[in-house]
């Protein structure tokens, strides 16, 4: 995404300030300015999913065509969720407005809009809670920080809760452990009750129900795509890799986000999976039904999370596999680790995952029976099960973006770094307060990876881009690795806009570049079909450094 395509030059986008606005925060009026909001979901998606109030409408319309009883529906929905989810009740009650989270959200840092401070974002919902569900709010109203639910308040919710990527960075800094992402999830659920949803969050869910994946790709096209990559690998390596699809009785079901077989650079990582599994002789299978690891239900409602997650386990049961291996995805892992067990689990019909190559038992997956490709590959490397030639990645100076969900929801800090340091010689971490648990979001998660909100995305991604720029300028970093399909789609335009010298890759693509496969022809190109530079290239001052800032 160049400045020209966004139509705003980077230097102009940076002209925001942090001065407090003159407008009272309680004033809910909001201007739906082009570039900062997402389009509404078309009625066909709501109809397909059996969701309420399908209609043609736009956030910029004066009349949102809400149901006559919309207010009661939302307040009843809030009451129901307050009694069902103790965390929601707690998050509504315990914030002391200390402000520790205020400057931690990438959208606030990038825009200066105070309603993008996590504390104030939550307050948009909390004020209604206070007004209608607390004694003090019922008596004192505005004096107690209460606001009645009006159409203007509802529009403000839509604007700001669809400007939160549910990344949970703010929760890391809250002394009370308040998770604003969970508050956003509740607000979006309430908006969904009256048909106020966005196309990029909901259409993938409808597609997934219809054909098994977010993109709506049908089984025969899924198979064609994988066969295409099988041919590409043969061209690069001379080896025709196995391609088991819907294979009953395989040991392992492999599930990855559809972004990996749809667009670059995810496709290069997908080729990496195929090569790795072939090399290991893994008894595994792909599925044309569970052809999606991602779960955009997470960006709409608990009910939709559950429905999408269930199909992966139903397919594991149908195929009779022992356990599930998951590819490089972000939010899929948050669903597996934080919600699956109580929604559809425990998956007792599967076996506790054990690597057939190393014998390692993945105790952390005891209940979900699902192992992340990062830990699987790191374990292979630890046991010296892979022959690798890292010099094939010598032209790359790599840094790693901790995707929000694998890092904050799973604690995957070391595994991807361990893998990367085994396959690249030049690795440089970004500054400490921008990685691992404190990682900055790509700015486009939670269904915000659309085109119409590009200005917001570029501003939200600014803190991440700044940290990349830092290691680019200091160490010459030219490649940003990540283990998330949304990141592989969202980071390229972000880099193109702010740090165009840096490209984006998946972890397994770099593994595949380095992987030595017995019987392969001479490897002259990497997974992208680009020439592998000679090992003699010695333009590197800090050769062999694996540096942490
Ligand atoms: S850090 Fe926690 S307690 Fe403090 S303002 Fe933010 S959400 Fe409230
Ligand atoms: S979850 Fe992320 S996007 Fe949402 S308020 Fe917190 S820091 Fe901002």
Coordinates of C-alpha atoms and ligand atoms in Angstrom, one line a residue:
X1 CA 0.0 0.0 0.0
X2 CA 1.8 3.1 -1.2
X3 CA 1.0 6.6 -0.1
X4 CA -0.6 7.1 -3.5
X5 CA -2.9 4.2 -3.2
X6 CA -4.1 5.3 0.2
X7 CA -4.3 8.8 -1.2
X8 CA -2.8 10.3 1.9
X9 CA 1.0 10.8 2.1
X10 CA 2.6 9.2 5.1
X11 CA 3.8 12.6 6.4
X12 CA 0.2 13.9 6.3
X13 CA -1.1 10.8 8.1
X14 CA 1.3 11.6 11.0
X15 CA -0.3 15.0 11.6
X16 CA -2.3 14.0 14.6
X17 CA -2.0 15.3 18.1
X18 CA -2.6 14.1 21.6
X19 CA -4.2 17.3 22.9
X20 CA -7.4 16.5 24.8
X21 CA -10.5 17.3 22.7
X22 CA -12.8 20.1 23.8
X23 CA -15.8 17.7 23.4
X24 CA -17.0 16.0 26.5
X25 CA -16.3 12.2 26.3
X26 CA -20.0 11.6 27.1
X27 CA -21.0 13.2 23.9
X28 CA -21.6 10.1 21.6
X29 CA -21.7 11.9 18.3
X30 CA -19.3 10.4 15.8
X31 CA -18.5 11.2 12.2
X32 CA -18.1 8.1 9.9
X33 CA -15.2 9.5 8.0
X34 CA -14.1 7.6 4.8
X35 CA -11.1 5.4 5.5
X36 CA -11.8 5.0 9.2
X37 CA -14.7 2.6 9.3
X38 CA -15.8 -0.8 7.8
X39 CA -18.7 -1.5 5.5
X40 CA -21.8 -3.2 6.9
X41 CA -22.4 -6.9 6.2
X42 CA -24.7 -7.6 3.3
X43 CA -28.1 -9.3 4.1
X44 CA -27.2 -12.6 2.3
X45 CA -24.6 -13.4 5.0
X46 CA -26.9 -12.8 7.9
X47 CA -29.7 -14.8 6.2
X48 CA -27.3 -17.7 5.6
X49 CA -26.3 -17.8 9.2
X50 CA -29.8 -17.2 10.5
X51 CA -28.9 -13.9 12.2
X52 CA -31.3 -11.1 13.0
X53 CA -32.2 -8.1 11.0
X54 CA -30.7 -8.7 7.6
X55 CA -31.1 -5.6 5.4
X56 CA -29.2 -3.3 3.1
X57 CA -27.8 -0.4 5.2
X58 CA -24.6 1.7 5.6
X59 CA -23.0 3.1 8.8
X60 CA -23.2 6.6 7.1
X61 CA -27.0 6.3 6.8
X62 CA -29.1 8.4 9.2
X63 CA -31.5 5.5 9.5
X64 CA -29.9 2.2 10.4
X65 CA -33.2 0.4 10.0
X66 CA -33.0 -1.1 13.5
X67 CA -35.7 -3.4 14.8
X68 CA -38.5 -1.6 16.7
X69 CA -37.4 -3.2 20.0
X70 CA -33.7 -2.8 19.4
X71 CA -33.1 -1.1 22.8
X72 CA -34.8 -3.9 24.8
X73 CA -32.9 -6.5 22.7
X74 CA -29.5 -5.0 23.5
X75 CA -30.2 -4.4 27.2
X76 CA -31.7 -7.9 27.6
X77 CA -28.6 -9.2 25.8
X78 CA -26.4 -7.3 28.2
X79 CA -28.3 -8.6 31.2
X80 CA -28.0 -12.2 29.9
X81 CA -24.3 -11.9 29.4
X82 CA -23.6 -10.2 32.7
X83 CA -25.2 -13.2 34.4
X84 CA -23.5 -15.8 32.1
X85 CA -19.9 -14.4 32.0
X86 CA -18.4 -13.5 35.4
X87 CA -15.4 -11.9 33.6
X88 CA -17.8 -9.4 31.9
X89 CA -19.5 -8.5 35.1
X90 CA -16.1 -8.0 36.7
X91 CA -14.7 -5.9 33.9
X92 CA -17.8 -3.7 34.1
X93 CA -17.2 -3.1 37.9
X94 CA -13.6 -3.0 38.8
X95 CA -11.8 -0.5 36.5
X96 CA -10.4 2.3 38.7
X97 CA -9.5 4.5 35.7
X98 CA -5.8 4.4 36.7
X99 CA -4.9 5.1 33.1
X100 CA -2.2 2.4 32.9
X101 CA -3.7 1.1 29.7
X102 CA -4.4 4.5 28.2
X103 CA -1.4 4.8 25.9
X104 CA -1.0 1.1 25.2
X105 CA -3.4 0.7 22.3
X106 CA -1.9 1.0 18.8
X107 CA -5.0 2.8 17.6
X108 CA -4.7 5.5 20.2
X109 CA -0.9 5.8 19.6
X110 CA -1.5 6.0 15.9
X111 CA -4.5 8.3 15.9
X112 CA -4.5 10.4 19.1
X113 CA -8.3 9.8 19.4
X114 CA -9.0 9.4 23.1
X115 CA -11.9 7.0 22.5
X116 CA -9.3 4.6 21.3
X117 CA -7.7 4.5 24.7
X118 CA -8.7 1.1 26.1
X119 CA -10.1 2.6 29.2
X120 CA -12.4 5.0 27.3
X121 CA -13.3 2.4 24.7
X122 CA -14.6 0.2 27.5
X123 CA -16.3 3.2 29.2
X124 CA -18.5 3.5 26.1
X125 CA -20.2 0.2 27.1
X126 CA -19.6 0.6 30.9
X127 CA -21.5 3.9 30.9
X128 CA -24.6 2.1 29.7
X129 CA -24.1 -0.7 32.2
X130 CA -23.8 1.9 34.9
X131 CA -26.9 3.7 33.8
X132 CA -29.2 0.6 33.6
X133 CA -27.6 -2.1 35.8
X134 CA -26.3 -0.3 38.9
X135 CA -28.2 1.3 41.8
X136 CA -25.9 4.4 41.8
X137 CA -26.3 4.9 38.0
X138 CA -30.1 4.4 38.2
X139 CA -30.3 7.2 40.9
X140 CA -27.6 9.6 39.8
X141 CA -27.4 8.9 36.0
X142 CA -24.9 11.1 34.4
X143 CA -23.4 12.2 37.7
X144 CA -22.4 8.6 38.3
X145 CA -21.0 8.2 34.8
X146 CA -24.1 6.7 33.4
X147 CA -25.4 7.2 29.8
X148 CA -28.7 6.0 28.5
X149 CA -28.6 3.8 25.4
X150 CA -29.5 5.9 22.4
X151 CA -29.1 5.5 18.7
X152 CA -26.1 7.8 18.9
X153 CA -24.5 5.7 21.6
X154 CA -25.1 2.6 19.5
X155 CA -23.4 4.2 16.5
X156 CA -20.5 5.2 18.6
X157 CA -20.2 1.6 19.8
X158 CA -20.2 0.4 16.2
X159 CA -17.5 2.9 15.3
X160 CA -15.1 2.2 18.2
X161 CA -15.7 -1.5 18.8
X162 CA -14.9 -2.1 15.2
X163 CA -11.7 -0.1 15.7
X164 CA -10.4 -2.6 18.3
X165 CA -8.5 -5.5 17.0
X166 CA -9.1 -7.5 20.1
X167 CA -5.3 -7.8 20.4
X168 CA -5.2 -7.7 24.3
X169 CA -2.0 -5.6 24.5
X170 CA -3.8 -3.3 26.9
X171 CA -4.6 -6.2 29.3
X172 CA -0.9 -6.8 29.8
X173 CA -0.6 -3.5 31.5
X174 CA -3.8 -3.4 33.5
X175 CA -3.1 -4.0 37.2
X176 CA -6.6 -5.6 37.5
X177 CA -6.2 -7.8 34.5
X178 CA -9.1 -6.2 32.7
X179 CA -9.2 -7.6 29.2
X180 CA -10.6 -4.9 26.9
X181 CA -10.7 -7.4 24.0
X182 CA -13.3 -9.3 26.0
X183 CA -15.3 -6.1 26.4
X184 CA -15.1 -5.5 22.6
X185 CA -16.3 -9.1 22.0
X186 CA -19.3 -8.5 24.2
X187 CA -20.1 -5.2 22.5
X188 CA -19.9 -6.8 19.1
X189 CA -22.2 -9.6 20.3
X190 CA -24.7 -7.0 21.4
X191 CA -24.4 -5.2 18.0
X192 CA -24.9 -8.6 16.3
X193 CA -28.2 -9.1 18.1
X194 CA -29.7 -6.3 16.1
X195 CA -27.9 -6.9 12.8
X196 CA -25.1 -4.3 13.1
X197 CA -22.1 -6.2 11.8
X198 CA -19.2 -5.6 9.3
X199 CA -18.7 -7.5 6.1
X200 CA -15.1 -8.5 6.6
X201 CA -15.9 -10.1 10.0
X202 CA -19.1 -11.8 9.0
X203 CA -18.7 -12.9 5.4
X204 CA -15.8 -15.2 6.2
X205 CA -18.1 -17.0 8.8
X206 CA -20.9 -17.4 6.2
X207 CA -18.4 -18.7 3.6
X208 CA -16.9 -21.1 6.1
X209 CA -20.3 -22.6 6.9
X210 CA -21.1 -23.0 3.2
X211 CA -17.8 -24.4 1.8
X212 CA -15.6 -25.0 4.8
X213 CA -13.3 -22.0 4.5
X214 CA -13.4 -18.2 4.9
X215 CA -12.8 -17.6 1.2
X216 CA -15.7 -19.7 0.0
X217 CA -13.3 -22.0 -2.0
X218 CA -15.1 -25.3 -2.9
X219 CA -13.5 -28.7 -2.3
X220 CA -12.4 -29.3 -6.0
X221 CA -10.7 -25.9 -6.1
X222 CA -9.1 -26.6 -2.7
X223 CA -7.7 -29.8 -4.2
X224 CA -6.6 -28.0 -7.4
X225 CA -4.8 -25.3 -5.4
X226 CA -2.8 -27.8 -3.4
X227 CA -1.9 -29.7 -6.6
X228 CA -0.7 -26.5 -8.1
X229 CA 1.6 -26.0 -5.1
X230 CA 2.7 -29.7 -5.4
X231 CA 3.8 -28.9 -9.0
X232 CA 5.6 -25.7 -7.9
X233 CA 7.6 -27.7 -5.4
X234 CA 8.5 -30.2 -8.0
X235 CA 9.8 -27.4 -10.2
X236 CA 11.9 -26.0 -7.3
X237 CA 13.2 -29.2 -5.8
X238 CA 12.6 -31.9 -8.4
X239 CA 10.6 -33.9 -5.8
X240 CA 6.9 -34.6 -6.1
X241 CA 5.7 -34.4 -2.5
X242 CA 2.8 -36.4 -1.1
X243 CA -0.6 -34.8 -1.1
X244 CA -3.0 -36.7 1.1
X245 CA -6.5 -35.2 1.2
X246 CA -9.5 -36.6 3.2
X247 CA -7.4 -39.7 4.0
X248 CA -9.2 -41.8 6.5
X249 CA -7.1 -43.5 9.2
X250 CA -4.2 -41.0 8.9
X251 CA -2.5 -40.3 12.2
X252 CA -2.7 -36.5 12.0
X253 CA -5.2 -34.0 10.5
X254 CA -3.5 -30.9 9.3
X255 CA -5.5 -27.7 9.4
X256 CA -4.3 -24.3 8.3
X257 CA -5.9 -20.9 7.4
X258 CA -7.3 -20.6 3.8
X259 CA -5.1 -17.5 3.4
X260 CA -2.2 -19.9 3.1
X261 CA -3.5 -21.5 -0.1
X262 CA -5.0 -18.3 -1.5
X263 CA -2.4 -15.5 -1.6
X264 CA 1.3 -14.8 -1.4
X265 CA 3.3 -14.8 0.8
X266 CA 1.1 -17.4 2.7
X267 CA 1.4 -19.8 -0.3
X268 CA 5.2 -20.1 0.2
X269 CA 4.6 -21.1 3.7
X270 CA 2.0 -23.7 2.6
X271 CA 4.6 -25.2 0.2
X272 CA 6.9 -25.3 3.2
X273 CA 4.3 -27.5 5.1
X274 CA 4.0 -29.9 2.2
X275 CA 7.8 -30.2 1.9
X276 CA 8.3 -30.7 5.6
X277 CA 5.7 -33.4 6.0
X278 CA 6.9 -35.2 2.9
X279 CA 10.5 -35.1 4.2
X280 CA 9.3 -36.5 7.6
X281 CA 7.2 -39.2 5.9
X282 CA 4.3 -38.1 8.1
X283 CA 1.1 -40.1 8.0
X284 CA -1.2 -37.1 7.8
X285 CA -4.0 -35.7 5.8
X286 CA -5.5 -32.4 4.7
X287 CA -9.3 -32.0 4.7
X288 CA -11.5 -30.4 2.1
X289 CA -14.2 -29.9 4.7
X290 CA -12.1 -28.6 7.6
X291 CA -10.2 -26.5 5.0
X292 CA -10.0 -23.5 7.4
X293 CA -8.0 -23.0 10.6
X294 CA -9.1 -19.5 11.1
X295 CA -12.2 -18.7 13.1
X296 CA -13.8 -15.3 12.3
X297 CA -16.5 -16.3 14.8
X298 CA -14.2 -14.8 17.3
X299 CA -14.9 -11.4 15.8
X300 CA -18.6 -11.7 16.0
X301 CA -20.0 -13.9 18.8
X302 CA -19.3 -16.9 21.1
X303 CA -22.0 -18.8 19.3
X304 CA -20.3 -18.4 15.9
X305 CA -16.8 -19.3 17.4
X306 CA -18.3 -22.5 18.7
X307 CA -20.0 -23.4 15.4
X308 CA -16.8 -22.9 13.3
X309 CA -14.6 -24.7 15.8
X310 CA -16.8 -27.7 16.0
X311 CA -16.3 -28.6 12.4
X312 CA -12.6 -29.2 12.8
X313 CA -13.2 -31.7 15.5
X314 CA -16.1 -33.3 13.7
X315 CA -13.8 -33.9 10.7
X316 CA -11.1 -35.3 13.0
X317 CA -13.6 -37.8 14.3
X318 CA -14.9 -38.6 10.8
X319 CA -11.4 -39.3 9.4
X320 CA -10.4 -41.2 12.5
X321 CA -7.1 -39.4 13.1
X322 CA -5.2 -39.5 16.4
X323 CA -4.6 -35.7 16.8
X324 CA -4.6 -32.4 15.0
X325 CA -1.7 -30.3 13.8
X326 CA -2.4 -26.7 13.1
X327 CA -0.6 -24.3 10.7
X328 CA 0.6 -20.8 11.1
X329 CA -2.5 -18.9 12.3
X330 CA -3.1 -16.3 15.0
X331 CA -6.6 -16.2 16.3
X332 CA -7.2 -19.9 15.6
X333 CA -4.9 -20.6 18.5
X334 CA -6.6 -18.2 20.8
X335 CA -9.9 -20.1 20.1
X336 CA -8.2 -23.5 20.7
X337 CA -6.5 -22.4 23.9
X338 CA -9.0 -20.1 25.5
X339 CA -12.4 -21.3 24.3
X340 CA -12.4 -24.7 22.6
X341 CA -12.3 -26.8 25.8
X342 CA -15.4 -25.4 27.3
X343 CA -17.2 -24.9 24.0
X344 CA -16.7 -28.2 22.2
X345 CA -14.2 -30.1 24.3
X346 CA -12.5 -31.9 25.8
X347 CA -11.8 -33.8 22.6
X348 CA -11.6 -37.2 24.4
X349 CA -12.2 -39.2 21.2
X350 CA -8.7 -38.2 20.1
X351 CA -5.3 -39.2 21.5
X352 CA -2.9 -37.1 23.5
X353 CA -0.5 -35.8 20.8
X354 CA 2.8 -37.5 20.5
X355 CA 5.3 -36.6 17.7
X356 CA 5.8 -39.7 15.6
X357 CA 9.2 -38.5 14.7
X358 CA 10.7 -37.6 18.1
X359 CA 8.4 -39.3 20.6
X360 CA 7.8 -35.9 22.3
X361 CA 4.5 -35.8 24.2
X362 CA 2.8 -32.4 23.8
X363 CA 1.4 -32.1 27.3
X364 CA 0.1 -28.6 26.7
X365 CA -2.3 -30.1 24.1
X366 CA -3.6 -32.8 26.4
X367 CA -7.1 -31.5 26.3
X368 CA -7.4 -29.8 22.9
X369 CA -5.4 -32.5 21.1
X370 CA -4.1 -29.8 18.8
X371 CA -0.4 -28.9 18.3
X372 CA 1.0 -25.7 16.8
X373 CA 3.4 -26.1 13.8
X374 CA 5.8 -23.9 15.7
X375 CA 6.3 -26.2 18.6
X376 CA 6.2 -29.3 16.3
X377 CA 9.0 -27.9 14.1
X378 CA 11.0 -26.5 17.1
X379 CA 10.8 -30.0 18.6
X380 CA 12.1 -31.6 15.4
X381 CA 15.0 -29.2 15.3
X382 CA 15.8 -29.8 19.0
X383 CA 16.1 -33.5 18.2
X384 CA 18.2 -32.9 15.0
X385 CA 15.6 -34.5 12.8
X386 CA 15.9 -32.0 10.0
X387 CA 18.8 -31.4 7.6
X388 CA 19.1 -27.7 7.1
X389 CA 21.2 -25.3 5.1
X390 CA 20.6 -21.9 6.6
X391 CA 23.0 -20.3 4.1
X392 CA 20.2 -20.4 1.6
X393 CA 18.6 -17.6 3.6
X394 CA 21.8 -15.6 3.8
X395 CA 20.4 -12.7 1.8
X396 CA 17.8 -12.2 4.5
X397 CA 18.2 -10.1 7.7
X398 CA 15.2 -11.2 9.6
X399 CA 13.1 -9.9 12.5
X400 CA 10.1 -11.6 14.1
X401 CA 6.7 -10.1 14.6
X402 CA 5.0 -11.9 17.6
X403 CA 1.4 -12.2 16.4
X404 CA -0.9 -11.1 19.1
X405 CA -2.7 -14.4 19.7
X406 CA 0.1 -16.9 19.6
X407 CA 2.2 -14.7 21.9
X408 CA -0.3 -13.3 24.4
X409 CA -2.9 -16.1 24.3
X410 CA -0.4 -19.0 24.1
X411 CA 2.9 -17.7 25.4
X412 CA 4.7 -18.7 22.2
X413 CA 7.8 -16.5 22.5
X414 CA 10.8 -18.8 22.2
X415 CA 9.6 -21.5 19.8
X416 CA 9.4 -19.4 16.6
X417 CA 12.7 -17.6 17.5
X418 CA 14.3 -21.0 18.0
X419 CA 13.1 -22.2 14.6
X420 CA 14.2 -19.0 12.9
X421 CA 17.6 -19.0 14.4
X422 CA 18.1 -22.5 13.1
X423 CA 17.3 -21.5 9.5
X424 CA 18.7 -18.0 9.2
X425 CA 22.1 -16.6 10.1
X426 CA 21.0 -12.9 10.6
X427 CA 18.3 -12.5 13.1
X428 CA 17.6 -9.3 15.0
X429 CA 14.8 -8.8 17.5
X430 CA 12.9 -5.5 17.6
X431 CA 13.0 -3.4 20.9
X432 CA 11.8 -5.3 23.9
X433 CA 8.7 -3.2 24.6
X434 CA 7.4 -4.1 21.1
X435 CA 7.8 -7.9 21.1
X436 CA 6.8 -11.0 22.9
X437 CA 4.0 -10.3 25.4
X438 CA 4.1 -6.6 24.7
X439 CA 4.0 -7.1 20.9
X440 CA 2.2 -4.4 18.8
X441 CA -0.7 -5.5 16.7
X442 CA -0.6 -5.4 12.9
X443 CA -3.6 -3.1 13.1
X444 CA -5.8 -5.2 10.9
X445 CA -7.0 -8.2 13.0
X446 CA -10.4 -9.0 14.3
X447 CA -12.1 -8.6 10.8
X448 CA -10.6 -5.1 10.1
X449 CA -8.4 -6.4 7.3
X450 CA -10.6 -4.5 4.7
X451 CA -9.8 -2.0 2.0
X452 CA -12.2 0.7 3.0
X453 CA -10.7 1.4 6.4
X454 CA -7.1 1.6 5.1
X455 CA -6.3 4.9 6.8
X456 CA -7.3 3.4 10.2
X457 CA -5.2 0.3 9.4
X458 CA -2.1 2.3 8.6
X459 CA -2.4 4.4 11.7
X460 CA -3.1 1.3 13.9
X461 CA -0.1 -0.4 12.4
X462 CA 2.2 2.5 12.9
X463 CA 3.8 1.4 16.2
X464 CA 4.6 -2.1 14.7
X465 CA 6.0 -0.4 11.6
X466 CA 8.1 2.0 13.7
X467 CA 9.8 -0.9 15.5
X468 CA 10.5 -2.6 12.1
X469 CA 11.9 0.6 10.8
X470 CA 14.2 0.8 13.8
X471 CA 15.8 -2.6 13.1
X472 CA 15.8 -1.9 9.4
X473 CA 17.8 1.2 9.9
X474 CA 20.1 -0.2 12.6
X475 CA 20.8 -3.7 11.2
X476 CA 19.6 -3.6 7.6
X477 CA 16.6 -5.9 8.4
X478 CA 14.8 -6.7 5.1
X479 CA 12.4 -9.5 6.1
X480 CA 9.6 -9.6 8.7
X481 CA 8.7 -13.1 9.7
X482 CA 5.4 -14.0 11.4
X483 CA 3.2 -17.1 12.2
X484 CA -0.2 -15.7 11.4
X485 CA -2.2 -15.7 8.1
X486 CA -3.9 -12.4 8.9
X487 CA -0.4 -10.9 9.5
X488 CA 0.8 -12.3 6.2
X489 CA -2.1 -10.4 4.5
X490 CA -2.0 -7.3 6.7
X491 CA 1.7 -6.6 7.1
X492 CA 2.7 -6.4 3.4
X493 CA 0.6 -3.2 2.8
X494 CA 1.7 -1.9 6.1
X495 CA 5.4 -2.4 5.3
X496 CA 4.9 -1.0 1.8
X497 CA 3.4 2.2 3.3
X498 CA 5.8 2.8 6.2
X499 CA 9.0 0.7 5.6
X500 CA 8.9 -0.4 1.9
X501 CA 12.4 -2.0 2.1
X502 CA 11.0 -4.8 4.3
X503 CA 9.2 -7.8 2.9
X504 CA 7.0 -10.3 4.9
X505 CA 7.3 -14.1 5.2
X506 CA 5.9 -17.0 7.2
X507 CA 8.2 -19.0 9.4
X508 CA 7.8 -22.3 7.5
X509 CA 8.7 -20.6 4.2
X510 CA 12.2 -19.9 5.7
X511 CA 12.4 -23.5 7.0
X512 CA 11.5 -24.7 3.5
X513 CA 14.2 -22.6 1.9
X514 CA 16.8 -24.2 4.2
X515 CA 15.4 -27.8 4.1
X516 CA 17.7 -30.3 2.5
X517 CA 15.6 -33.0 0.9
X518 CA 17.4 -36.2 -0.1
X519 CA 17.1 -36.8 -3.8
X520 CA 16.4 -33.2 -4.6
X521 CA 17.9 -31.5 -7.6
X522 CA 20.2 -28.6 -7.2
X523 CA 18.3 -25.9 -5.5
X524 CA 18.9 -22.7 -7.4
X525 CA 15.8 -20.7 -6.2
X526 CA 14.1 -20.1 -3.0
X527 CA 10.3 -20.8 -2.4
X528 CA 9.5 -17.5 -4.2
X529 CA 11.4 -18.7 -7.3
X530 CA 14.1 -16.1 -6.6
X531 CA 17.8 -17.0 -7.1
X532 CA 19.5 -18.2 -3.9
X533 CA 22.6 -16.0 -3.5
X534 CA 26.0 -17.6 -3.2
X535 CA 27.4 -18.3 0.2
X536 CA 30.4 -16.2 -0.7
X537 CA 28.4 -12.9 -0.4
X538 CA 30.2 -11.2 2.4
X539 CA 28.6 -7.8 2.6
X540 CA 27.6 -8.4 6.2
X541 CA 29.3 -6.6 9.1
X542 CA 27.6 -8.4 12.0
X543 CA 27.9 -11.8 10.4
X544 CA 26.2 -14.5 12.4
X545 CA 24.7 -12.2 15.0
X546 CA 21.4 -13.2 16.6
X547 CA 20.8 -9.9 18.4
X548 CA 18.2 -8.9 20.9
X549 CA 17.6 -5.2 21.3
Ligands
LIG1 S1 -5.4 -0.2 33.4 FE1 -7.2 -1.4 34.0 S2 -7.9 -0.4 35.8 FE2 -6.5 1.0 34.8 S3 -7.8 2.3 33.5 FE3 -7.1 0.6 32.2 S4 -8.7 -1.0 32.4 FE4 -9.0 0.5 34.1
LIG2 S1 -7.5 -5.0 22.7 FE1 -5.9 -4.1 21.5 S2 -7.0 -2.8 20.0 FE2 -8.5 -3.3 21.6 S3 -8.3 -1.6 23.1 FE3 -6.8 -3.2 23.8 S4 -4.9 -2.6 22.8 FE4 -6.5 -1.5 21.7

